[in-house]
Coordinates of C-alpha atoms in Angstrom, one line a residue:
X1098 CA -6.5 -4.8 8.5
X1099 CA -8.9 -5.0 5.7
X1100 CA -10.9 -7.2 7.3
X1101 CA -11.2 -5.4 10.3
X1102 CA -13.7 -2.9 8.1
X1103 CA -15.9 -6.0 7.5
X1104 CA -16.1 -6.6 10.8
X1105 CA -16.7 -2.7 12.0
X1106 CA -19.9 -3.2 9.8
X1107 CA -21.0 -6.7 11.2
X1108 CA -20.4 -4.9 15.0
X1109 CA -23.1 -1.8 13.5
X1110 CA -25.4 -4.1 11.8
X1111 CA -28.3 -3.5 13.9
X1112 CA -27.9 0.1 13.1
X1113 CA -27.4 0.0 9.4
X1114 CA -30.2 -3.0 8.5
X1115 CA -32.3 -0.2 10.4
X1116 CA -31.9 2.0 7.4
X1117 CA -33.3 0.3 3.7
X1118 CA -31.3 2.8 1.9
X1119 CA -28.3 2.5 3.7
X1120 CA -28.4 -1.3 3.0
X1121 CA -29.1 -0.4 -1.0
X1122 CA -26.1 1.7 -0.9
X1123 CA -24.2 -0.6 0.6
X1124 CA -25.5 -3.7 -2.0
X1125 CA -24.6 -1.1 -5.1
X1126 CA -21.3 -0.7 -4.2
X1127 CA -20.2 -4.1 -2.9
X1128 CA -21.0 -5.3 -6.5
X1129 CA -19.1 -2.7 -8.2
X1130 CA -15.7 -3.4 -5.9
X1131 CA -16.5 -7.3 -6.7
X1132 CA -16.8 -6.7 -10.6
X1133 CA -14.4 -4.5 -10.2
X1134 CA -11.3 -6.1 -8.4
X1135 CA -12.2 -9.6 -10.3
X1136 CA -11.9 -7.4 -13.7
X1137 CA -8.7 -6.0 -12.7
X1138 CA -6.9 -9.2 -10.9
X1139 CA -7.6 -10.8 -14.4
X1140 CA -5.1 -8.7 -16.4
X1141 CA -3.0 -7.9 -13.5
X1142 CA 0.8 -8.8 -13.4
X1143 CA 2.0 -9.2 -10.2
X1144 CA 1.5 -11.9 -8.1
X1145 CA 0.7 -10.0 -4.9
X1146 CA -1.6 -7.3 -6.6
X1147 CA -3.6 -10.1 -8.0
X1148 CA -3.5 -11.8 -4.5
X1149 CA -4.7 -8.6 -3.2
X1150 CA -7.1 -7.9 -5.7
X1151 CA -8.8 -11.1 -4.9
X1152 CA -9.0 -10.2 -1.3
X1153 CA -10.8 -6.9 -1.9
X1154 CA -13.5 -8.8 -4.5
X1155 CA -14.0 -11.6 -1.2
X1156 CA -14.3 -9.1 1.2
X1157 CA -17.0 -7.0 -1.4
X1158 CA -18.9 -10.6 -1.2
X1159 CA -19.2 -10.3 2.8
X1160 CA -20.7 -6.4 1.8
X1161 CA -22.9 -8.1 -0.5
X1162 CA -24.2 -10.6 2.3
X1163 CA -24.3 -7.8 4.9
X1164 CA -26.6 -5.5 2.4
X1165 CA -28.9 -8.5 2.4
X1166 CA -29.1 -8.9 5.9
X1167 CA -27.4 -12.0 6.0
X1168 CA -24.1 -10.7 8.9
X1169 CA -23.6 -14.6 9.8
X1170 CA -23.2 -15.7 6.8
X1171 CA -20.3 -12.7 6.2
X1172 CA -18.8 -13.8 9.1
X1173 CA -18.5 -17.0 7.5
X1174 CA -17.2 -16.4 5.0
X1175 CA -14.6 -14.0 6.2
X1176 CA -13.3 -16.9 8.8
X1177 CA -13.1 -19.3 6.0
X1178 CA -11.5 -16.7 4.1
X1179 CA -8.6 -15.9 6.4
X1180 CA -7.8 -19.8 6.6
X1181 CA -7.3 -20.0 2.6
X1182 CA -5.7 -16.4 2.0
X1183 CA -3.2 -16.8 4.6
X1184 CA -2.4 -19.8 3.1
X1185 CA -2.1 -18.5 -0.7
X1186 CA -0.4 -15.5 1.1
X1187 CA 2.4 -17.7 2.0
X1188 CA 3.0 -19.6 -0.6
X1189 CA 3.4 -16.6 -2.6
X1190 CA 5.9 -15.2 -0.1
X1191 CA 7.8 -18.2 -0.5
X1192 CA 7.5 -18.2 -4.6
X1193 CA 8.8 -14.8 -4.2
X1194 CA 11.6 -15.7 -2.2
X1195 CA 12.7 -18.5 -4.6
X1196 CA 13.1 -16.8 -7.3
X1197 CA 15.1 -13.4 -6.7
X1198 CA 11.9 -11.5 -5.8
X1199 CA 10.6 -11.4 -9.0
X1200 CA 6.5 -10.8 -8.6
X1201 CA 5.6 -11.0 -12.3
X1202 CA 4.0 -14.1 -12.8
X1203 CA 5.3 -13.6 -16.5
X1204 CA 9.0 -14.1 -14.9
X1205 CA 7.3 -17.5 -13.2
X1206 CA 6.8 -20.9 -14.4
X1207 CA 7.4 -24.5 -13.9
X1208 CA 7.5 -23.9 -10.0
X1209 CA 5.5 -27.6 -8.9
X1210 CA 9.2 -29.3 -9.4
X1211 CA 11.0 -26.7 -7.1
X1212 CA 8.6 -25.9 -4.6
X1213 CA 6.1 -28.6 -4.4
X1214 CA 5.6 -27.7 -1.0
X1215 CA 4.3 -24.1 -1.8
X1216 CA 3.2 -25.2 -4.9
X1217 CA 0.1 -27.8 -2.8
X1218 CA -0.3 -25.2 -0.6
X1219 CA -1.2 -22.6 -2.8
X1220 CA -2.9 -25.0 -4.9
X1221 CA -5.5 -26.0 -2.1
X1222 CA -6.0 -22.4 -1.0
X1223 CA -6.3 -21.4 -4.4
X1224 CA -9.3 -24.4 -5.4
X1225 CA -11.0 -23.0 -1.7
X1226 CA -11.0 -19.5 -3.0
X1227 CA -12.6 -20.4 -6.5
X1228 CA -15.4 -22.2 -4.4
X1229 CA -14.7 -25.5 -5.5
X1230 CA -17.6 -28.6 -4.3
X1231 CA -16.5 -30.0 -0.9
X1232 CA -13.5 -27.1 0.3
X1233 CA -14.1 -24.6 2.4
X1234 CA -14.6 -21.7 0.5
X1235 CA -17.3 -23.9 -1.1
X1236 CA -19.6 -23.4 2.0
X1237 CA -20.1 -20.1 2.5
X1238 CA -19.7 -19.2 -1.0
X1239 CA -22.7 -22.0 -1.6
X1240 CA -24.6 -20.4 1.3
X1241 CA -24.4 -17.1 0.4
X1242 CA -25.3 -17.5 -3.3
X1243 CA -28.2 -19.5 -2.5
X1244 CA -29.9 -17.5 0.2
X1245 CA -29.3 -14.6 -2.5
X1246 CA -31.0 -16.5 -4.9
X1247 CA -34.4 -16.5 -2.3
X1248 CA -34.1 -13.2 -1.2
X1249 CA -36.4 -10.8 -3.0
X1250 CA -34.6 -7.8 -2.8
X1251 CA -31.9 -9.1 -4.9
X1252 CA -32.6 -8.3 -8.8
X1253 CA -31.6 -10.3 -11.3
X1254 CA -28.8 -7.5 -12.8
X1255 CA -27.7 -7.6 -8.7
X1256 CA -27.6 -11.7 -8.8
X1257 CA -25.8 -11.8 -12.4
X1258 CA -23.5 -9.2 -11.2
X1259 CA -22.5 -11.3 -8.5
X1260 CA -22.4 -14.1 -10.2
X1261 CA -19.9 -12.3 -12.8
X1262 CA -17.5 -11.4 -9.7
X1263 CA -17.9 -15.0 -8.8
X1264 CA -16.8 -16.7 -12.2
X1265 CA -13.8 -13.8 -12.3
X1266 CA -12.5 -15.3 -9.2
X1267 CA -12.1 -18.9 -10.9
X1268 CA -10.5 -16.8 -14.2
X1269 CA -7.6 -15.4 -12.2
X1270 CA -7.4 -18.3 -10.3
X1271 CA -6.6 -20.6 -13.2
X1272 CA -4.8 -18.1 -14.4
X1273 CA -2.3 -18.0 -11.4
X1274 CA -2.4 -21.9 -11.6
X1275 CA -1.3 -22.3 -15.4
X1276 CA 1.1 -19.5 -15.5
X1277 CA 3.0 -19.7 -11.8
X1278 CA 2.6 -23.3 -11.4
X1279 CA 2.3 -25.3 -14.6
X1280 CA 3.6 -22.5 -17.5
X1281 CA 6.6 -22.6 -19.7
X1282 CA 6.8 -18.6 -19.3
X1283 CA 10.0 -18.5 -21.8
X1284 CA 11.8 -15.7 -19.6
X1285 CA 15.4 -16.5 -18.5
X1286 CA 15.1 -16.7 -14.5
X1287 CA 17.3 -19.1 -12.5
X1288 CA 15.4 -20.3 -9.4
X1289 CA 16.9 -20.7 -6.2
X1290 CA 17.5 -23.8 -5.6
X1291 CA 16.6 -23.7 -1.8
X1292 CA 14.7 -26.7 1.1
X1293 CA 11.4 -25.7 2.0
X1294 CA 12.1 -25.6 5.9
X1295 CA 9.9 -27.1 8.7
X1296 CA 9.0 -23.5 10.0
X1297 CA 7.3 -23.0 6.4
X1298 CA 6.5 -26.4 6.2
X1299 CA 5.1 -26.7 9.8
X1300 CA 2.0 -23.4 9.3
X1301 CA 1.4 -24.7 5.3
X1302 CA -0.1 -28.1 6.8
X1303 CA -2.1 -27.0 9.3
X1304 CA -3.5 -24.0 6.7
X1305 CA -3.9 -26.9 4.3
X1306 CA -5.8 -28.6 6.9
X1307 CA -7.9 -25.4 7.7
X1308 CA -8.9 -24.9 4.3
X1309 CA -10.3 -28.2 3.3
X1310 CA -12.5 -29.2 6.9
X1311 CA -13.1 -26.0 7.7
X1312 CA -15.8 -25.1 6.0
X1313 CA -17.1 -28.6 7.0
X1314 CA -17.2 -28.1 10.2
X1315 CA -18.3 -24.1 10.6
X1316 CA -21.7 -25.4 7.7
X1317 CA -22.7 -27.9 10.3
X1318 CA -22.7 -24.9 12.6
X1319 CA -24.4 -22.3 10.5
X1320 CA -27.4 -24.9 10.1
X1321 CA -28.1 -24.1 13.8
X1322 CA -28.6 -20.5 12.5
X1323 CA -32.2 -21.4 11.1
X1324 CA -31.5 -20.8 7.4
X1325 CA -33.4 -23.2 5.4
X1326 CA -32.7 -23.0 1.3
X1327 CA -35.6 -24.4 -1.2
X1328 CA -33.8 -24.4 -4.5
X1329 CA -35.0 -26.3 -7.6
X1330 CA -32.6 -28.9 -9.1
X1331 CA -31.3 -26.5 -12.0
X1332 CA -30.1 -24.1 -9.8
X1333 CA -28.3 -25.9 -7.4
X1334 CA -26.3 -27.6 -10.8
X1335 CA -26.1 -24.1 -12.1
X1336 CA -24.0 -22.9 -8.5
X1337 CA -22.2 -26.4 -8.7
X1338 CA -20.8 -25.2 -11.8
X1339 CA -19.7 -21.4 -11.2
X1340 CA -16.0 -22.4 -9.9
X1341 CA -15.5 -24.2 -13.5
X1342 CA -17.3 -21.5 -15.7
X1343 CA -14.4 -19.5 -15.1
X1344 CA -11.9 -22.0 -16.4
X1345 CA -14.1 -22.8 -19.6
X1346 CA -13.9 -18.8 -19.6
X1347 CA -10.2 -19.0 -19.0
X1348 CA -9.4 -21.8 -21.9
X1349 CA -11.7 -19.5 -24.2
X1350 CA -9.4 -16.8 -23.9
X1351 CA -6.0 -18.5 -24.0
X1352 CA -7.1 -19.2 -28.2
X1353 CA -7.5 -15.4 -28.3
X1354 CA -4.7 -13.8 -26.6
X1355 CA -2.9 -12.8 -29.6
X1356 CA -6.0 -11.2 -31.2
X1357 CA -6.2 -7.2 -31.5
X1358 CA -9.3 -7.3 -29.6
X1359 CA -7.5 -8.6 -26.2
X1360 CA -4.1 -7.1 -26.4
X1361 CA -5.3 -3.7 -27.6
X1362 CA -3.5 -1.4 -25.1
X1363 CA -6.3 0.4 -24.1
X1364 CA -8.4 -1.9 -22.5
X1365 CA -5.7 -3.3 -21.2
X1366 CA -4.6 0.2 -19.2
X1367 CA -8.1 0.2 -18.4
X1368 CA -8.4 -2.7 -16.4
X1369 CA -4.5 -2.5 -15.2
X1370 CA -5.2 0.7 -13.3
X1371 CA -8.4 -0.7 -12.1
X1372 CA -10.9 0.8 -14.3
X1373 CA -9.0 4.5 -14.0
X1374 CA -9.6 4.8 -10.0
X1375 CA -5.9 4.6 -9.9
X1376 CA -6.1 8.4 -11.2
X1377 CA -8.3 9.5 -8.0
X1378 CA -4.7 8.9 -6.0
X1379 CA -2.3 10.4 -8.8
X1380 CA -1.4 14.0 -9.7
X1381 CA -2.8 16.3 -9.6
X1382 CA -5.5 15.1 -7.7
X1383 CA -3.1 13.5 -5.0
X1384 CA -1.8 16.6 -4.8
X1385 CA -4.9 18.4 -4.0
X1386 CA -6.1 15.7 -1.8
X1387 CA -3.1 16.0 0.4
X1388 CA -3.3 19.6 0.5
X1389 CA -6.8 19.5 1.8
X1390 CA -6.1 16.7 4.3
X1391 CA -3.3 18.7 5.4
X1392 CA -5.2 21.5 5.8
X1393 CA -7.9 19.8 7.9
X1394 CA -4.9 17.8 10.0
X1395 CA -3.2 21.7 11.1
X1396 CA -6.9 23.1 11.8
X1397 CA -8.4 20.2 13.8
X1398 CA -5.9 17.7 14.8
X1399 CA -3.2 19.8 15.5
X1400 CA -5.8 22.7 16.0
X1401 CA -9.1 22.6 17.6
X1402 CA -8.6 19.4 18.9
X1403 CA -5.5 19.7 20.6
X1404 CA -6.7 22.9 22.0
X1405 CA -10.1 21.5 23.7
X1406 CA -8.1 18.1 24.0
X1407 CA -4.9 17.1 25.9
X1408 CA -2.9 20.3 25.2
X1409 CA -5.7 22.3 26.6
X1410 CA -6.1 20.0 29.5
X1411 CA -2.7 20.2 29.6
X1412 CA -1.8 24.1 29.7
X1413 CA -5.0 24.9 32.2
X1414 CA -4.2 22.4 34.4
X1415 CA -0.7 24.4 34.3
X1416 CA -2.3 27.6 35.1
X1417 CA -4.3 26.1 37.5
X1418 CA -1.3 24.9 40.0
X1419 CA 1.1 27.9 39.1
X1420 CA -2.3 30.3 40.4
X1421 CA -2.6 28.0 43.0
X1422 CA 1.4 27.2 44.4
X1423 CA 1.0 31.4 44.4
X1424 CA -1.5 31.4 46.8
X1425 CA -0.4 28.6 48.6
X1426 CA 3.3 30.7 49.1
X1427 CA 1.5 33.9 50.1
X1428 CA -0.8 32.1 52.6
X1429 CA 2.0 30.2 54.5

């Protein structure tokens, strides 16, 4: 479903790229949601929220390559995208499942020994997402960052923006890694002891397989596209190394968790309610919010609409045969 806006966009993009300040707009706030769902999926809790999180930063990057009239290569990325998401999607499912449908990942460690099924799945879907060399989130991530680098109406605050979202994605990825999969979270939780059945087993593999080859195959594709990339030897090392800047970022912070500076509860509430947009959607202005789209749903939907729509056609149509059975019983 949240996809389905990316792909509204790519279905207008001959009338938007019409429009240079439509395209700017677009650029500004693609970067924000990336810096701003990375941000927040780094200090998030639960396991789905920061799954989600990460979807809404990925689907910011196809905005990104949409406001820099590059639609292919956001349609790229969003089929390599599905492949490894679904993937991670699952295997969280199944973690959840496991273990008494706890969703903090503080509540979950130590899971490679009872799940090693989920535990490769999510593994692979979770290197593909960080863009690591050779998966398949690697391509159009690679792509995209490079044909960003050449074009001239990225600046360089736009390009180290994205670059910020990029190295967030690898932070919360390691972080879901060493904490879900490899922690010793010391919090009591019995895990269900349960067989990872061939139904689970049967869509993990050929996810697994999807989100290695896949972006293999779809790059040999895109060449057919015409893009050609001229980068200098430095930066192609430098977009190499993004997917591991985020786990020298991640090891950095592990030394200073129990600092003032990082568990101060402000900035933490901060980034936890997703840089205070959570407040747009609570009292009181939900509450006025609802009230105006109520207001607008009893005047137009149920108003104006219904009366010039079906219920109009409706009731006239009505009037229309009672008049004319009427004249039809006089006439015979």
């Amino acid at each position: 479903l949240v996809t389905a806006g990316v792909y509204l966009v790519l279905r207008s993009f001959y009338i938007i790229s019409s429009n240079p300040y439509v395209t700017q707009v677009l650029m500004i706030l693609s970067l924000f949601t990336l810096v701003l769902a990375g941000s927040s999926a780094v200090f998030a809790f639960d396991l789905k929220k920061v799954i989600a999180l990460s979807t809404l930063s990925q689907l910011s990057l196809m905005m990104f390559s949409i406001s820099i009239l590059l639609p292919s290569v956001a349609f790229f990325h969003l089929v390599t995208h599905a492949v490894f998401k679904a993937l991670l999607f699952l295997g969280a499912g199944g973690v959840i499942h496991s273990n008494q449908s706890i969703q903090d990942i503080r509540g979950l460690s130590s899971l490679w020994q009872g799940l090693p099924v989920s535990m490769g799945a999510m593994s692979v879907a979770i290197v593909s997402l960080s863009g690591a060399p050779f998966m398949s989130g690697f391509f159009s991530k690679d792509l995209m960052i490079e044909l960003s680098m050449m074009d001239s109406s990225v600046t360089y605050g736009c390009y180290l923006l994205e670059l910020l979202g990029l190295i967030f994605t690898s932070f919360y990825s390691a972080r879901i890694v060493f904490s879900v999969m490899l922690g010793s979270n010391y919090v009591n939780n019995s895990t269900l002891r349960i067989n990872e059945h061939l139904n689970m087993q049967t869509p993990f593999l050929s996810l697994y397989i999807g989100a290695i080859i896949l972006g293999v195959v779809l790059g040999s594709k895109m060449e057919s596209f015409g893009f050609v990339v001229v980068l200098e030897n430095y930066e192609s090392l430098s977009v190499f190394f993004i997917p591991f800047a985020g786990l020298i970022l991640w090891r950095g912070v592990i030394s200073k968790l129990g600092s003032s500076s990082w568990s101060s509860a402000k900035s933490l509430s901060f980034f936890l309610s997703m840089w205070f947009m959570e407040s747009l959607t609570s009292h009181p202005g939900k509450v006025t919010f609802f009230k105006g789209s109520s207001t607008v749903a009893q005047s137009l939907d149920q108003g104006w609409l219904e009366l010039l729509g079906p219920q109009g056609v409706h009731a006239g149509l009505g009037q229309f045969s009672c008049l004319n059975e009427i004249v039809q019983k006089n006439y015979f």
